[in-house]
Amino acid sequence: MQTYDLESDGLRGLNSSLQALAGSTNKTQWNIVNPRGSHAIAVGLDAPIEVNVKGSTGYYCGGMNKQAFIRVHGSVGPGCAENMMSGTVIVEGDASQYAGATGNGGLLVIKGNASSRCGISMKGIDIVVHGNIGHMSAFMAQSGNLVVCGDAGDALGDSLYEARLFVRGSVKSLGADCIEKEMRPEHLEILTDLLTRADSDARPEEFTRYGSARQLYHFNIDNAY
Amino acid sequence: MCGIVGLFLKDKSLEPQLGTMLTAMLVTMSNRGPDSAGIAIYGSDSDAKSKITVQSDAAEIDFSGLDLALKAAIDTPVSIRLKDTHAVLELATEKVAEARQALAELRPTIRVMSTGDVIEIYKEVGLPKNVAERFEIAKMSGTHGIGHTRMATESAVTTMGAHPFSTGADQCLVHNGSLSNHNSLRRKLRRAGVTIQTENDTEVAAAYLTWKMQNGASLGEALENSLDDLDGFFTFVVGTKNGFGVVRDPIACKPAVMAETDQYVAFGSEYRALVNLPGIENARVWEPEPATVYFWNH
């Protein structure tokens, strides 16, 4: 177990130490203490290690993650797990704006609420929020799954492409071209797997699926060059 | 980008530490706005007396003998307290309007930062740490205070372009964002008789709230109205003599974090600004909702 004190040892040393771990390493367990809302904690990791952040963080925690398992024992600021490629990021508290934005892969779990623009432009990441999400979530989401165990804010899934959205509670309003869709057995299967991996006891059959109606300009083949 | 910090104390025993706590919060937000900084402190109320906080780029010349000159001009006792480029004049409340007129004639280069029973505003160009040190903010006590670190977008980097802006007695406003309809609204407010000193967008928002409150709105109602009438990006933190308010535009892309305990309500553009507050580990910490008005009163 490696313990890193961010207050005394600084951010640059942390990220360079963690980013240097590639392939096989015996330093697989890391505790980061005194994060005190610092930005860019544990970004750009590319090794199958476990990182526990003992407190709340600022912007971009766990950004661009590959392979690593990162757990934040607190809340995160804007842009958590932004552009994640693989691995897992778990937030025990709340997340600020654009959590999981542009994520290509991996799993982001937020045990509290996520605010606006959660999963904006997601490209394959799976996001499970135990609480509610704010407005403009999954805007232009391209692929992957966004699971919301609570309620969703205004303009959910505006200009959506192929991402699947599952919401258990209410949706304040749907964005342009986002519609309710039939929940088929393959969707229940995906949802069951994600809820299990996200440690949620919500029942898959309580969710509604939303997706793209594919009616916007660029879905019409006659508008192709 | 700009940084905002705010602290509204519920526990009187913390009042002597207001300046120290707010200074630490402000300095943490330096990299959100290193070009200028300002702080509004709401201090203790003295009966029938008001404060006029003034600023001058030629403080030595402008402030020399100012109390006596003003006393002679408006025939009332005036005390003066000097703080670097600022000075706080104290005089009978009913003489404030007269004193402002006299100041404009006696010392035309002086700028009025604030007037009111309890408010003092200090703001200057420079790093937040240096600004706070110049005015010894850490030594100040008070009931609530608001600070701002500025990264200018809508008007020049000058003392008058720094926040907080005060357009009414004991009122102030700080802003992170930019307003797009401030020119038309400035014309409208000026036609309605509201004084606006700069071409800055934030001063228009402050003047708008003052105008609403002059016409009978409460702070909460004025903030509600601002959501309909102001166009642009904003996270506002507002102070009045007894109150402290927060509102964000419906898009809410300018960051905001709040914390509340039995001892205080605190605002920060980032959580980093709040980490040194007492009992923050057990505080209720949340992100203010878009288009939602929050306010507290003493």
PDB file of N, CA, C and O in Angstrom, chain A residues 36-39 56-59 78 94-98 115-117 135-136, chain B residues 1 32 248 250-255 269-272 275-276 285-287 290:
ATOM      1  N   ARG A  36      -8.209  17.890  -0.580  1.00  0.00           N
ATOM      2  CA  ARG A  36      -8.623  19.286  -0.325  1.00  0.00           C
ATOM      3  C   ARG A  36      -9.102  20.013  -1.576  1.00  0.00           C
ATOM      4  O   ARG A  36      -8.759  21.179  -1.806  1.00  0.00           O
ATOM      5  N   GLY A  37      -9.859  19.316  -2.394  1.00  0.00           N
ATOM      6  CA  GLY A  37     -10.458  19.954  -3.569  1.00  0.00           C
ATOM      7  C   GLY A  37      -9.494  20.239  -4.700  1.00  0.00           C
ATOM      8  O   GLY A  37      -9.813  21.007  -5.607  1.00  0.00           O
ATOM      9  N   SER A  38      -8.304  19.624  -4.688  1.00  0.00           N
ATOM     10  CA  SER A  38      -7.314  19.879  -5.753  1.00  0.00           C
ATOM     11  C   SER A  38      -7.819  19.380  -7.104  1.00  0.00           C
ATOM     12  O   SER A  38      -8.593  18.433  -7.192  1.00  0.00           O
ATOM     13  N   HIS A  39      -7.313  20.006  -8.154  1.00  0.00           N
ATOM     14  CA  HIS A  39      -7.704  19.642  -9.512  1.00  0.00           C
ATOM     15  C   HIS A  39      -6.826  18.517 -10.053  1.00  0.00           C
ATOM     16  O   HIS A  39      -5.704  18.319  -9.588  1.00  0.00           O
ATOM     17  N   SER A  56     -12.667  15.042  -0.903  1.00  0.00           N
ATOM     18  CA  SER A  56     -13.292  15.614  -2.098  1.00  0.00           C
ATOM     19  C   SER A  56     -12.253  16.255  -3.015  1.00  0.00           C
ATOM     20  O   SER A  56     -11.220  16.718  -2.560  1.00  0.00           O
ATOM     21  N   THR A  57     -12.567  16.265  -4.308  1.00  0.00           N
ATOM     22  CA  THR A  57     -11.605  16.752  -5.301  1.00  0.00           C
ATOM     23  C   THR A  57     -12.190  17.919  -6.095  1.00  0.00           C
ATOM     24  O   THR A  57     -13.390  18.184  -6.050  1.00  0.00           O
ATOM     25  N   GLY A  58     -11.338  18.596  -6.874  1.00  0.00           N
ATOM     26  CA  GLY A  58     -11.779  19.681  -7.751  1.00  0.00           C
ATOM     27  C   GLY A  58     -12.031  19.165  -9.154  1.00  0.00           C
ATOM     28  O   GLY A  58     -12.544  18.056  -9.345  1.00  0.00           O
ATOM     29  N   TYR A  59     -11.624  19.947 -10.128  1.00  0.00           N
ATOM     30  CA  TYR A  59     -11.867  19.623 -11.540  1.00  0.00           C
ATOM     31  C   TYR A  59     -11.118  18.346 -11.986  1.00  0.00           C
ATOM     32  O   TYR A  59     -10.026  18.055 -11.505  1.00  0.00           O
ATOM     33  N   PRO A  78     -16.091  19.649 -11.358  1.00  0.00           N
ATOM     34  CA  PRO A  78     -16.453  19.460 -12.764  1.00  0.00           C
ATOM     35  C   PRO A  78     -15.512  18.510 -13.518  1.00  0.00           C
ATOM     36  O   PRO A  78     -14.325  18.420 -13.193  1.00  0.00           O
ATOM     37  N   ASP A  94     -21.208  13.382  -4.424  1.00  0.00           N
ATOM     38  CA  ASP A  94     -21.845  13.987  -5.595  1.00  0.00           C
ATOM     39  C   ASP A  94     -20.800  14.343  -6.652  1.00  0.00           C
ATOM     40  O   ASP A  94     -19.618  14.449  -6.354  1.00  0.00           O
ATOM     41  N   ALA A  95     -21.294  14.591  -7.870  1.00  0.00           N
ATOM     42  CA  ALA A  95     -20.400  15.039  -8.939  1.00  0.00           C
ATOM     43  C   ALA A  95     -20.928  16.351  -9.497  1.00  0.00           C
ATOM     44  O   ALA A  95     -22.138  16.521  -9.662  1.00  0.00           O
ATOM     45  N   SER A  96     -20.006  17.260  -9.823  1.00  0.00           N
ATOM     46  CA  SER A  96     -20.399  18.524 -10.438  1.00  0.00           C
ATOM     47  C   SER A  96     -20.622  18.322 -11.939  1.00  0.00           C
ATOM     48  O   SER A  96     -20.793  17.197 -12.400  1.00  0.00           O
ATOM     49  N   GLN A  97     -20.577  19.427 -12.668  1.00  0.00           N
ATOM     50  CA  GLN A  97     -20.913  19.411 -14.091  1.00  0.00           C
ATOM     51  C   GLN A  97     -20.086  18.408 -14.905  1.00  0.00           C
ATOM     52  O   GLN A  97     -18.967  18.114 -14.567  1.00  0.00           O
ATOM     53  N   TYR A  98     -20.649  18.026 -16.030  1.00  0.00           N
ATOM     54  CA  TYR A  98     -20.081  17.198 -17.097  1.00  0.00           C
ATOM     55  C   TYR A  98     -19.232  16.004 -16.633  1.00  0.00           C
ATOM     56  O   TYR A  98     -18.157  15.743 -17.156  1.00  0.00           O
ATOM     57  N   SER A 115     -24.575  16.765 -11.398  1.00  0.00           N
ATOM     58  CA  SER A 115     -25.283  17.985 -11.827  1.00  0.00           C
ATOM     59  C   SER A 115     -25.373  18.023 -13.344  1.00  0.00           C
ATOM     60  O   SER A 115     -25.428  16.981 -13.998  1.00  0.00           O
ATOM     61  N   SER A 116     -25.384  19.213 -13.920  1.00  0.00           N
ATOM     62  CA  SER A 116     -25.705  19.351 -15.334  1.00  0.00           C
ATOM     63  C   SER A 116     -24.692  18.664 -16.254  1.00  0.00           C
ATOM     64  O   SER A 116     -23.550  18.424 -15.873  1.00  0.00           O
ATOM     65  N   ARG A 117     -25.159  18.388 -17.474  1.00  0.00           N
ATOM     66  CA  ARG A 117     -24.305  17.907 -18.570  1.00  0.00           C
ATOM     67  C   ARG A 117     -23.572  16.596 -18.269  1.00  0.00           C
ATOM     68  O   ARG A 117     -22.496  16.348 -18.783  1.00  0.00           O
ATOM     69  N   HIS A 135     -29.575  19.244 -15.804  1.00  0.00           N
ATOM     70  CA  HIS A 135     -30.054  19.518 -17.161  1.00  0.00           C
ATOM     71  C   HIS A 135     -28.983  19.241 -18.224  1.00  0.00           C
ATOM     72  O   HIS A 135     -27.807  19.196 -17.919  1.00  0.00           O
ATOM     73  N   MET A 136     -29.453  19.063 -19.450  1.00  0.00           N
ATOM     74  CA  MET A 136     -28.602  18.860 -20.631  1.00  0.00           C
ATOM     75  C   MET A 136     -27.690  17.631 -20.515  1.00  0.00           C
ATOM     76  O   MET A 136     -26.615  17.588 -21.121  1.00  0.00           O
TER      77      MET A 136
ATOM     78  N   MET B   1     -13.349  33.648 -16.822  1.00  0.00           N
ATOM     79  CA  MET B   1     -13.242  32.991 -15.503  1.00  0.00           C
ATOM     80  C   MET B   1     -12.990  34.027 -14.410  1.00  0.00           C
ATOM     81  O   MET B   1     -12.262  34.983 -14.599  1.00  0.00           O
ATOM     82  N   ARG B  32      -8.123  31.767 -10.476  1.00  0.00           N
ATOM     83  CA  ARG B  32      -9.332  32.024 -11.264  1.00  0.00           C
ATOM     84  C   ARG B  32      -9.425  33.493 -11.677  1.00  0.00           C
ATOM     85  O   ARG B  32     -10.252  33.831 -12.540  1.00  0.00           O
ATOM     86  N   ARG B 248     -27.814  31.615  -9.926  1.00  0.00           N
ATOM     87  CA  ARG B 248     -27.082  31.222 -11.142  1.00  0.00           C
ATOM     88  C   ARG B 248     -28.057  31.239 -12.318  1.00  0.00           C
ATOM     89  O   ARG B 248     -29.242  30.942 -12.147  1.00  0.00           O
ATOM     90  N   PRO B 250     -29.895  29.988 -15.872  1.00  0.00           N
ATOM     91  CA  PRO B 250     -30.449  28.639 -16.118  1.00  0.00           C
ATOM     92  C   PRO B 250     -29.451  27.652 -16.736  1.00  0.00           C
ATOM     93  O   PRO B 250     -29.620  26.439 -16.590  1.00  0.00           O
ATOM     94  N   ILE B 251     -28.454  28.134 -17.458  1.00  0.00           N
ATOM     95  CA  ILE B 251     -27.471  27.224 -18.062  1.00  0.00           C
ATOM     96  C   ILE B 251     -26.447  26.781 -17.003  1.00  0.00           C
ATOM     97  O   ILE B 251     -25.949  25.667 -17.033  1.00  0.00           O
ATOM     98  N   ALA B 252     -26.120  27.669 -16.093  1.00  0.00           N
ATOM     99  CA  ALA B 252     -25.295  27.353 -14.914  1.00  0.00           C
ATOM    100  C   ALA B 252     -23.958  26.708 -15.271  1.00  0.00           C
ATOM    101  O   ALA B 252     -23.599  25.668 -14.721  1.00  0.00           O
ATOM    102  N   CYS B 253     -23.228  27.315 -16.207  1.00  0.00           N
ATOM    103  CA  CYS B 253     -21.915  26.744 -16.495  1.00  0.00           C
ATOM    104  C   CYS B 253     -20.810  27.389 -15.657  1.00  0.00           C
ATOM    105  O   CYS B 253     -19.688  26.909 -15.649  1.00  0.00           O
ATOM    106  N   LYS B 254     -21.133  28.481 -14.952  1.00  0.00           N
ATOM    107  CA  LYS B 254     -20.142  29.076 -14.058  1.00  0.00           C
ATOM    108  C   LYS B 254     -20.225  28.370 -12.709  1.00  0.00           C
ATOM    109  O   LYS B 254     -21.298  28.294 -12.116  1.00  0.00           O
ATOM    110  N   PRO B 255     -19.097  27.862 -12.226  1.00  0.00           N
ATOM    111  CA  PRO B 255     -19.144  26.935 -11.094  1.00  0.00           C
ATOM    112  C   PRO B 255     -19.563  27.593  -9.779  1.00  0.00           C
ATOM    113  O   PRO B 255     -19.392  28.798  -9.594  1.00  0.00           O
ATOM    114  N   SER B 269     -16.338  29.502  -5.589  1.00  0.00           N
ATOM    115  CA  SER B 269     -16.398  29.060  -6.985  1.00  0.00           C
ATOM    116  C   SER B 269     -15.944  27.612  -7.093  1.00  0.00           C
ATOM    117  O   SER B 269     -16.344  26.888  -7.993  1.00  0.00           O
ATOM    118  N   GLU B 270     -15.071  27.225  -6.173  1.00  0.00           N
ATOM    119  CA  GLU B 270     -14.595  25.840  -6.129  1.00  0.00           C
ATOM    120  C   GLU B 270     -14.578  25.390  -4.673  1.00  0.00           C
ATOM    121  O   GLU B 270     -14.446  26.209  -3.762  1.00  0.00           O
ATOM    122  N   TYR B 271     -14.619  24.089  -4.491  1.00  0.00           N
ATOM    123  CA  TYR B 271     -14.574  23.515  -3.142  1.00  0.00           C
ATOM    124  C   TYR B 271     -13.265  23.854  -2.426  1.00  0.00           C
ATOM    125  O   TYR B 271     -13.235  23.997  -1.201  1.00  0.00           O
ATOM    126  N   ARG B 272     -12.197  24.044  -3.201  1.00  0.00           N
ATOM    127  CA  ARG B 272     -10.905  24.405  -2.611  1.00  0.00           C
ATOM    128  C   ARG B 272     -10.995  25.610  -1.692  1.00  0.00           C
ATOM    129  O   ARG B 272     -10.249  25.728  -0.723  1.00  0.00           O
ATOM    130  N   VAL B 275     -12.142  24.601   2.054  1.00  0.00           N
ATOM    131  CA  VAL B 275     -11.564  23.492   2.838  1.00  0.00           C
ATOM    132  C   VAL B 275     -11.003  23.894   4.191  1.00  0.00           C
ATOM    133  O   VAL B 275     -10.836  23.041   5.065  1.00  0.00           O
ATOM    134  N   ASN B 276     -10.703  25.168   4.399  1.00  0.00           N
ATOM    135  CA  ASN B 276     -10.153  25.565   5.702  1.00  0.00           C
ATOM    136  C   ASN B 276     -11.214  26.038   6.696  1.00  0.00           C
ATOM    137  O   ASN B 276     -10.887  26.406   7.821  1.00  0.00           O
ATOM    138  N   VAL B 285     -22.739  20.242   2.061  1.00  0.00           N
ATOM    139  CA  VAL B 285     -22.086  20.851   0.897  1.00  0.00           C
ATOM    140  C   VAL B 285     -22.917  20.524  -0.332  1.00  0.00           C
ATOM    141  O   VAL B 285     -23.284  19.365  -0.538  1.00  0.00           O
ATOM    142  N   TRP B 286     -23.234  21.549  -1.132  1.00  0.00           N
ATOM    143  CA  TRP B 286     -24.048  21.276  -2.322  1.00  0.00           C
ATOM    144  C   TRP B 286     -23.746  22.287  -3.412  1.00  0.00           C
ATOM    145  O   TRP B 286     -23.138  23.310  -3.160  1.00  0.00           O
ATOM    146  N   GLU B 287     -24.172  21.916  -4.628  1.00  0.00           N
ATOM    147  CA  GLU B 287     -24.009  22.825  -5.763  1.00  0.00           C
ATOM    148  C   GLU B 287     -25.344  23.532  -5.949  1.00  0.00           C
ATOM    149  O   GLU B 287     -26.362  22.879  -6.150  1.00  0.00           O
ATOM    150  N   PRO B 290     -29.432  25.528 -10.929  1.00  0.00           N
ATOM    151  CA  PRO B 290     -29.598  26.612 -11.890  1.00  0.00           C
ATOM    152  C   PRO B 290     -30.931  27.335 -11.683  1.00  0.00           C
ATOM    153  O   PRO B 290     -31.904  26.703 -11.255  1.00  0.00           O
TER     154      PRO B 290
END
